[in-house]
GROMACS .gro file of C-alpha atoms in nm:
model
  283
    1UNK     CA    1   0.000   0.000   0.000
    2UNK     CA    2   0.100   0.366  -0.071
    3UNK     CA    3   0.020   0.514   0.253
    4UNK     CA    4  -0.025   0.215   0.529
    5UNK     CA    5  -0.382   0.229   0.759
    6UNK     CA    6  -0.314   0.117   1.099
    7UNK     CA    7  -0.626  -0.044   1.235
    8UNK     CA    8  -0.626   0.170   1.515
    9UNK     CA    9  -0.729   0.454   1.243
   10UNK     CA   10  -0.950   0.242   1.033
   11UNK     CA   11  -1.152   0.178   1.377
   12UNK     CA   12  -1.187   0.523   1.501
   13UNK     CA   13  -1.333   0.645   1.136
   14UNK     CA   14  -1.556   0.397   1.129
   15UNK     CA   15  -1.679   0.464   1.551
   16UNK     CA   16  -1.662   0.850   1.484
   17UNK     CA   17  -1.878   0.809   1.163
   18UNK     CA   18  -2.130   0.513   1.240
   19UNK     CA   19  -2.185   0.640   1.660
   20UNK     CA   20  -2.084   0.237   1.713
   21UNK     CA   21  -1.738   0.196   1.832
   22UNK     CA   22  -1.558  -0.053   1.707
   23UNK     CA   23  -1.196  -0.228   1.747
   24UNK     CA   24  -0.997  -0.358   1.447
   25UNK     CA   25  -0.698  -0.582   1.350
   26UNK     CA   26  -0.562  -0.657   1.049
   27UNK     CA   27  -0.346  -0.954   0.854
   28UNK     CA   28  -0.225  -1.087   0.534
   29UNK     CA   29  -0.452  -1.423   0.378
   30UNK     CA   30  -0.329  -1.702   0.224
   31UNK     CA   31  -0.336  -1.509  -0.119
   32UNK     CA   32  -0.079  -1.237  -0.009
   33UNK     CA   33  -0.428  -1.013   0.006
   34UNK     CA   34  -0.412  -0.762   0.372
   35UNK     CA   35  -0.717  -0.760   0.535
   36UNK     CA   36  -0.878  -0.562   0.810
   37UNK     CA   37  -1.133  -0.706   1.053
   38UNK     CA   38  -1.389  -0.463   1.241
   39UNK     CA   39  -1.589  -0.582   1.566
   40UNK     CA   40  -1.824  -0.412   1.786
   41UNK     CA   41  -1.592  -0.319   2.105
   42UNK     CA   42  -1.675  -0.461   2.415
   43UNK     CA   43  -1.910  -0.728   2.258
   44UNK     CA   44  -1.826  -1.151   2.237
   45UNK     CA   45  -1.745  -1.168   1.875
   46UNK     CA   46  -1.940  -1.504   1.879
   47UNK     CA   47  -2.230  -1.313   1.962
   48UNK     CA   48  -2.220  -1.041   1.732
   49UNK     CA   49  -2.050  -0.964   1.370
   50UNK     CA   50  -1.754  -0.836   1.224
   51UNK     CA   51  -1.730  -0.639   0.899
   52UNK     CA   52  -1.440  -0.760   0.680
   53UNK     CA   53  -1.244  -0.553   0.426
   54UNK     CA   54  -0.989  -0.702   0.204
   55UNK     CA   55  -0.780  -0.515  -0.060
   56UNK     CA   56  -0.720  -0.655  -0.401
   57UNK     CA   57  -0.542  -0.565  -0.693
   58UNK     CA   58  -0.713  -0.206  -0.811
   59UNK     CA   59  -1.097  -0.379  -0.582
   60UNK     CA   60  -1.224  -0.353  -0.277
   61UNK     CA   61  -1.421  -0.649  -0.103
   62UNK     CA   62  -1.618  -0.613   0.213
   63UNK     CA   63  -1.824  -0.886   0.403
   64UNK     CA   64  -2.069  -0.904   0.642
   65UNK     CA   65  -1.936  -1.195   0.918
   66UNK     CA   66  -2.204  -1.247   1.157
   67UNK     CA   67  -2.095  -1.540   1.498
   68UNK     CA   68  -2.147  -1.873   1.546
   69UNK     CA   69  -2.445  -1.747   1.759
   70UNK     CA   70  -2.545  -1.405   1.615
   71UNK     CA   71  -2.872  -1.539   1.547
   72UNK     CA   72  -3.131  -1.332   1.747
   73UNK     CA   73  -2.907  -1.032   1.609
   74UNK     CA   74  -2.999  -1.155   1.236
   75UNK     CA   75  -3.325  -1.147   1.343
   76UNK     CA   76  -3.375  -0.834   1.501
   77UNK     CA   77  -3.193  -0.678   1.162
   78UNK     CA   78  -3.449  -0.859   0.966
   79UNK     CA   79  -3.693  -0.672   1.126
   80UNK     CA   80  -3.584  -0.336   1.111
   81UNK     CA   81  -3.837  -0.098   1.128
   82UNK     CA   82  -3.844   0.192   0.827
   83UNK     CA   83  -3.595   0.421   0.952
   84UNK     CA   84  -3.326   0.165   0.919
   85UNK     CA   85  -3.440   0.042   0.578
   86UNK     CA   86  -3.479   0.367   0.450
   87UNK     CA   87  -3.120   0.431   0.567
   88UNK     CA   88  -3.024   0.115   0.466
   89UNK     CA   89  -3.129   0.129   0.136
   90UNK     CA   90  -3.004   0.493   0.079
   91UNK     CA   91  -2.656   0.367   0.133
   92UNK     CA   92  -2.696   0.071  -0.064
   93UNK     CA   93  -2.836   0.255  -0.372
   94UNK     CA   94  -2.574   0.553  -0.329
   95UNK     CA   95  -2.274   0.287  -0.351
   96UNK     CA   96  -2.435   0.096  -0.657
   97UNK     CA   97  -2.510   0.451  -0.791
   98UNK     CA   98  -2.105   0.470  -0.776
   99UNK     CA   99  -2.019   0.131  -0.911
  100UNK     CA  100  -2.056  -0.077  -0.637
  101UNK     CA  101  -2.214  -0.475  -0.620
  102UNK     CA  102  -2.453  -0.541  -0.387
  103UNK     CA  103  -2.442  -0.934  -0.285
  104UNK     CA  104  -2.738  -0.988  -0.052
  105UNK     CA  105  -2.893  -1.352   0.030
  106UNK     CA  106  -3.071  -1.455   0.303
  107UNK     CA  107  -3.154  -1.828   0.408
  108UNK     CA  108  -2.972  -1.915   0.077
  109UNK     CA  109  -3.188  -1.727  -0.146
  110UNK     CA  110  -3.032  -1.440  -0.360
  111UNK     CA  111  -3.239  -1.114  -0.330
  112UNK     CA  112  -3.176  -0.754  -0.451
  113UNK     CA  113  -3.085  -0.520  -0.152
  114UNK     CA  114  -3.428  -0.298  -0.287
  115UNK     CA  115  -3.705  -0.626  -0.296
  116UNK     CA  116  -3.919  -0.546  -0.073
  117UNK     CA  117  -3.947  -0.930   0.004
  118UNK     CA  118  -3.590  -0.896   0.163
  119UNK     CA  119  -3.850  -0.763   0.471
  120UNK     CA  120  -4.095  -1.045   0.508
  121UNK     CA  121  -3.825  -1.297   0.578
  122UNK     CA  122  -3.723  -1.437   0.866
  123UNK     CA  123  -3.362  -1.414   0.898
  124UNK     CA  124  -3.127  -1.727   0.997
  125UNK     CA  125  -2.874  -1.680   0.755
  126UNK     CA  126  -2.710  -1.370   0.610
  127UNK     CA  127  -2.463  -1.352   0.349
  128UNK     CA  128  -2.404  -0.970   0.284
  129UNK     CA  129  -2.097  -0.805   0.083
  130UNK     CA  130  -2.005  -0.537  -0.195
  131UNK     CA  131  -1.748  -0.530  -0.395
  132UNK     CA  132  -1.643  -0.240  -0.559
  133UNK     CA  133  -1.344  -0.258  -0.896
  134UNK     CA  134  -1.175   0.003  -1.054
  135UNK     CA  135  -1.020   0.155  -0.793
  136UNK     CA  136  -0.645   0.293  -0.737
  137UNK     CA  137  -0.558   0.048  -0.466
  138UNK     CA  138  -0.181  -0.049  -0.537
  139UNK     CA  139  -0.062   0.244  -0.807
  140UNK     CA  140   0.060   0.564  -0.741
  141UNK     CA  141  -0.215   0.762  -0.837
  142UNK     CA  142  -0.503   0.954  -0.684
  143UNK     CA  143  -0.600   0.898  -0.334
  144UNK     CA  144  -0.405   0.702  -0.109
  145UNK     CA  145  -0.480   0.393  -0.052
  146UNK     CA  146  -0.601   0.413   0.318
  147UNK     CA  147  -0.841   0.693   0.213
  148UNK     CA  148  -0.988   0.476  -0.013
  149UNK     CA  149  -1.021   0.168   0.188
  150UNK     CA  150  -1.164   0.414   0.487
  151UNK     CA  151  -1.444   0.564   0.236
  152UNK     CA  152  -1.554   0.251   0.128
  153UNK     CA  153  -1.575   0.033   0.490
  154UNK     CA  154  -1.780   0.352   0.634
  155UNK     CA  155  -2.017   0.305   0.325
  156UNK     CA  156  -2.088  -0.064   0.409
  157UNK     CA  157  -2.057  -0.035   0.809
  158UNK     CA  158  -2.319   0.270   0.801
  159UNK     CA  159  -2.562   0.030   0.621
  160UNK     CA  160  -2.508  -0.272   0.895
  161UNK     CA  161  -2.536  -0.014   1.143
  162UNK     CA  162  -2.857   0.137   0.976
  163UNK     CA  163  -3.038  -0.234   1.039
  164UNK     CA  164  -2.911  -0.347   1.379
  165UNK     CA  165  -3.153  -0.330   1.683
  166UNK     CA  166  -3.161   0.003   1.887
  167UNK     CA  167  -3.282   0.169   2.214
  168UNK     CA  168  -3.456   0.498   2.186
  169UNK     CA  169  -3.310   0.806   2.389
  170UNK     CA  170  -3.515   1.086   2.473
  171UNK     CA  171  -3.305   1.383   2.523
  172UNK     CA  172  -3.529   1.620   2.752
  173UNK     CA  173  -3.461   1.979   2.564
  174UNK     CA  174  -3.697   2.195   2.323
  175UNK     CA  175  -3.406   2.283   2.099
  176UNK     CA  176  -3.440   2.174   1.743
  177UNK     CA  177  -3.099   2.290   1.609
  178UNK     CA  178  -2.864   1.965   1.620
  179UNK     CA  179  -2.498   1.966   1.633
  180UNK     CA  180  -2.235   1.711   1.650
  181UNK     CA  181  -2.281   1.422   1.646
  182UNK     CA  182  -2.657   1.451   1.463
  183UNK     CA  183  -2.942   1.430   1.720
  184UNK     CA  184  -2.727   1.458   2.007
  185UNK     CA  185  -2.923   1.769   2.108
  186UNK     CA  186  -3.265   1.734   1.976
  187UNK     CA  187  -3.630   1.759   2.111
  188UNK     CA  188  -3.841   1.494   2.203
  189UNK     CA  189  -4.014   1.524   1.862
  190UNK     CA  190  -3.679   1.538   1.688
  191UNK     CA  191  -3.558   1.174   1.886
  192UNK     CA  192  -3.756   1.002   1.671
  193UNK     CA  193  -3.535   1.104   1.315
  194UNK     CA  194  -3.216   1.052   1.502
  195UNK     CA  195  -3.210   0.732   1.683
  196UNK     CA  196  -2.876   0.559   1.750
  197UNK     CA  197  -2.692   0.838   1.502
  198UNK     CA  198  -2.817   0.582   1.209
  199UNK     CA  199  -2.926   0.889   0.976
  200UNK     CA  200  -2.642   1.090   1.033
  201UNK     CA  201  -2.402   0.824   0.880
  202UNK     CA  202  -2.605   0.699   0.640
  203UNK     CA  203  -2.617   1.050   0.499
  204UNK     CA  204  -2.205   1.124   0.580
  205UNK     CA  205  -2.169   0.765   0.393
  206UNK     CA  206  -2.331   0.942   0.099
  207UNK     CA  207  -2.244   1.300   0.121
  208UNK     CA  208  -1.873   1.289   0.255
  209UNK     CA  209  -1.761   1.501   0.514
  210UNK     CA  210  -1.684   1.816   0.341
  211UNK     CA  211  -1.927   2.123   0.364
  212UNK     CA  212  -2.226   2.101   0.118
  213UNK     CA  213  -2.171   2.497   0.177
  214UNK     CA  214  -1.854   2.660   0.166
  215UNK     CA  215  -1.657   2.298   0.110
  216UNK     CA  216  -1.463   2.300   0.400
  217UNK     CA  217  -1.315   1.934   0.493
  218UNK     CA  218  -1.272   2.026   0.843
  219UNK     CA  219  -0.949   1.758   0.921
  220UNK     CA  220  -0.782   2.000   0.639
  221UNK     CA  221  -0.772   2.272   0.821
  222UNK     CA  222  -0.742   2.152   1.183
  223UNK     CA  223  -0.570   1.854   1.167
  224UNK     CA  224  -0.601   1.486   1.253
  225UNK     CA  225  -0.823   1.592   1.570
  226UNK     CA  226  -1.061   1.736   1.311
  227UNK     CA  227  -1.044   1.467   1.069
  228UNK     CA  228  -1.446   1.358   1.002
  229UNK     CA  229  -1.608   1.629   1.198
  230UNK     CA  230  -1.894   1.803   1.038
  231UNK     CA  231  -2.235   1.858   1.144
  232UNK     CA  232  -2.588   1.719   0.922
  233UNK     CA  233  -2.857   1.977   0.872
  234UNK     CA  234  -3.239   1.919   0.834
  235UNK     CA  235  -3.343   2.061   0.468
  236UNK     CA  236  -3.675   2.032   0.609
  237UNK     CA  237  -3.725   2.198   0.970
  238UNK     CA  238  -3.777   1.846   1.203
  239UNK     CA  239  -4.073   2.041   1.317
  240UNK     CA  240  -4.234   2.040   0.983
  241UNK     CA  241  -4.210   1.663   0.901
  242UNK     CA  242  -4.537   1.486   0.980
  243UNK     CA  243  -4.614   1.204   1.222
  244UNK     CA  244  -4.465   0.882   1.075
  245UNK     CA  245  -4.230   1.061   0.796
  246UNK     CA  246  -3.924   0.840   0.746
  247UNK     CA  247  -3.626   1.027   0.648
  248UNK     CA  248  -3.360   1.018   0.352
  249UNK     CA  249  -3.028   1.082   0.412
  250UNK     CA  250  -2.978   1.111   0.046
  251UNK     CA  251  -3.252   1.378   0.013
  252UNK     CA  252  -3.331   1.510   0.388
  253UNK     CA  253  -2.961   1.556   0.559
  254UNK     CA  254  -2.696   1.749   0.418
  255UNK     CA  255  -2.383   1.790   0.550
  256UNK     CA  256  -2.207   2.153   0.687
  257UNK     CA  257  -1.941   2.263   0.873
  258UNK     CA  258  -2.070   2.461   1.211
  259UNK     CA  259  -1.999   2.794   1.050
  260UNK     CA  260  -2.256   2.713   0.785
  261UNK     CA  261  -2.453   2.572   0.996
  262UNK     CA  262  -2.496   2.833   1.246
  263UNK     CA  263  -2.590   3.078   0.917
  264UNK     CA  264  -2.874   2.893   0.774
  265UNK     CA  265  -3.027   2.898   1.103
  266UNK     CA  266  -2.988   3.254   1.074
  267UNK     CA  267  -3.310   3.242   0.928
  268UNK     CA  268  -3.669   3.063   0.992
  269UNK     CA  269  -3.755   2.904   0.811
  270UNK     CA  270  -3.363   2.834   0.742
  271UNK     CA  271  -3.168   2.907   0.421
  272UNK     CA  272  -3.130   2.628   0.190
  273UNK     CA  273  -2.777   2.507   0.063
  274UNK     CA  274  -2.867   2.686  -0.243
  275UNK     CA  275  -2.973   3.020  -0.100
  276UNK     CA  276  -2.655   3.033   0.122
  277UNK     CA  277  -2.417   2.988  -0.188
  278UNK     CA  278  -2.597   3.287  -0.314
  279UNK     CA  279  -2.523   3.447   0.000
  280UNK     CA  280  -2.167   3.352  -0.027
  281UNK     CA  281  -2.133   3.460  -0.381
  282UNK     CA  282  -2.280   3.790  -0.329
  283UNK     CA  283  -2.039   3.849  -0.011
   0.00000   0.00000   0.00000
């Protein structure tokens, strides 16, 4: 590899982007092929899953490994409620969107990640990977390889993460303007869009973490200790959506750095992404 990823790193991109923290080793298979193993920290691996990356020549493989005894766990995924699908799927669909294969079968039957039938099984058995060519892995140009291999495992971890079981919080505060992480300070009404931080890296998965405003990759101008920060705005006012809307990261959450942030809420009802590149332009 160009530039080496220690799995220290790979682990804290993927806790500081999915809200799950994870630990991570790494190795070389039988094929001369380095791999890099994430698990939920804290948690018998037997009992959970692990999320497998391994770098080929110029393609990317990731894999969904749940344990010997993960099985309530595939069950409780395979009945996510809409949130996590529609998170799920927005993921999924970005990364095809970009080139991506989606491998999805469940009891031993091959379905596409979008069937709605994937839902009305009950899950035993989960095979779950994408693969993704054409990439610079191994040459000296474009991005570095760890860059590359960090992009890609937040893609796939944000859409495990977007399906596994969660608790609800209830943060106890009538404030509607979020920060970082997403939903970390949200009203009771608001709780409901952000559980578990799901949304907010489902839509950094898709977006990046550079400013849909002004551009600003934060880690670019701070530093390491900066490296993945950015806050995810509402387009639509949390207070606006109806009962029962399920959100889009794709379409609903955009990301900005707090600067921006702080300016479209400026306004009420707040500027869009649009409006405040006019604003910039004309400054």
């Amino acid at each position: 590899m160009r530039t080496s990823l220690e799995p220290e790193h790979l682990a804290k991109a993927i806790t500081g982007q999915t809200g799950l923290e994870f630990e991570a080793e790494t190795g070389v298979d039988a094929d001369g092929q380095r791999w890099y193993m994430l698990r939920p920290r804290g948690l018998l691996s037997d009992h959970t899953f692990g999320i497998r990356t391994t770098l080929q020549w110029r393609r990317l493989r990731i894999e969904f490994e749940p344990g010997k005894f993960a099985g309530s766990l595939l069950e409780d995924m395979g009945n996510a409620e809409a949130e996590g699908r529609s998170a799920f799927l927005a993921v999924l669909a970005d990364s095809r969107r970009l080139g991506a294969q989606i491998d999805l079968e469940i009891n031993g039957v091959r379905f596409e990640f979008d069937d709605e039938n994937v839902w009305s099984q009950n899950w035993n058995r989960l095979l779950f990977s994408m693969n993704k060519g054409q990439l610079e892995l191994g040459t000296d140009e474009g991005e570095p390889d760890a860059q590359i291999v960090c992009q890609w495992t937040v893609r796939f971890s944000a859409g495990v993460v977007a399906i596994l079981p969660t608790e609800e919080v209830v943060e106890n505060t009538e404030s509607e303007v979020v920060g970082y992480p997403e939903g970390s300070v949200v009203s009771v009404k608001a709780n409901r869009y952000e559980r578990d931080k799901r949304n907010r890296a489902a839509a950094i998965a898709i977006h990046g973490t550079a400013c849909k405003g002004c551009g600003l990759e934060m880690g670019m101008r701070y530093g390491s200790l900066a490296s993945g920060y950015v806050e995810v705005h509402h387009v639509t006012p949390v207070s606006e959506l109806g009962a029962g809307y399920i959100i889009d990261p794709a379409r609903d959450l955009v990301p900005l750095c707090p600067n921006c942030h702080a300016v479209v809420h400026r306004r009420n009802p707040p500027l869009t992404v649009s409006e405040l590149h006019v604003l910039m332009a004309e400054a």
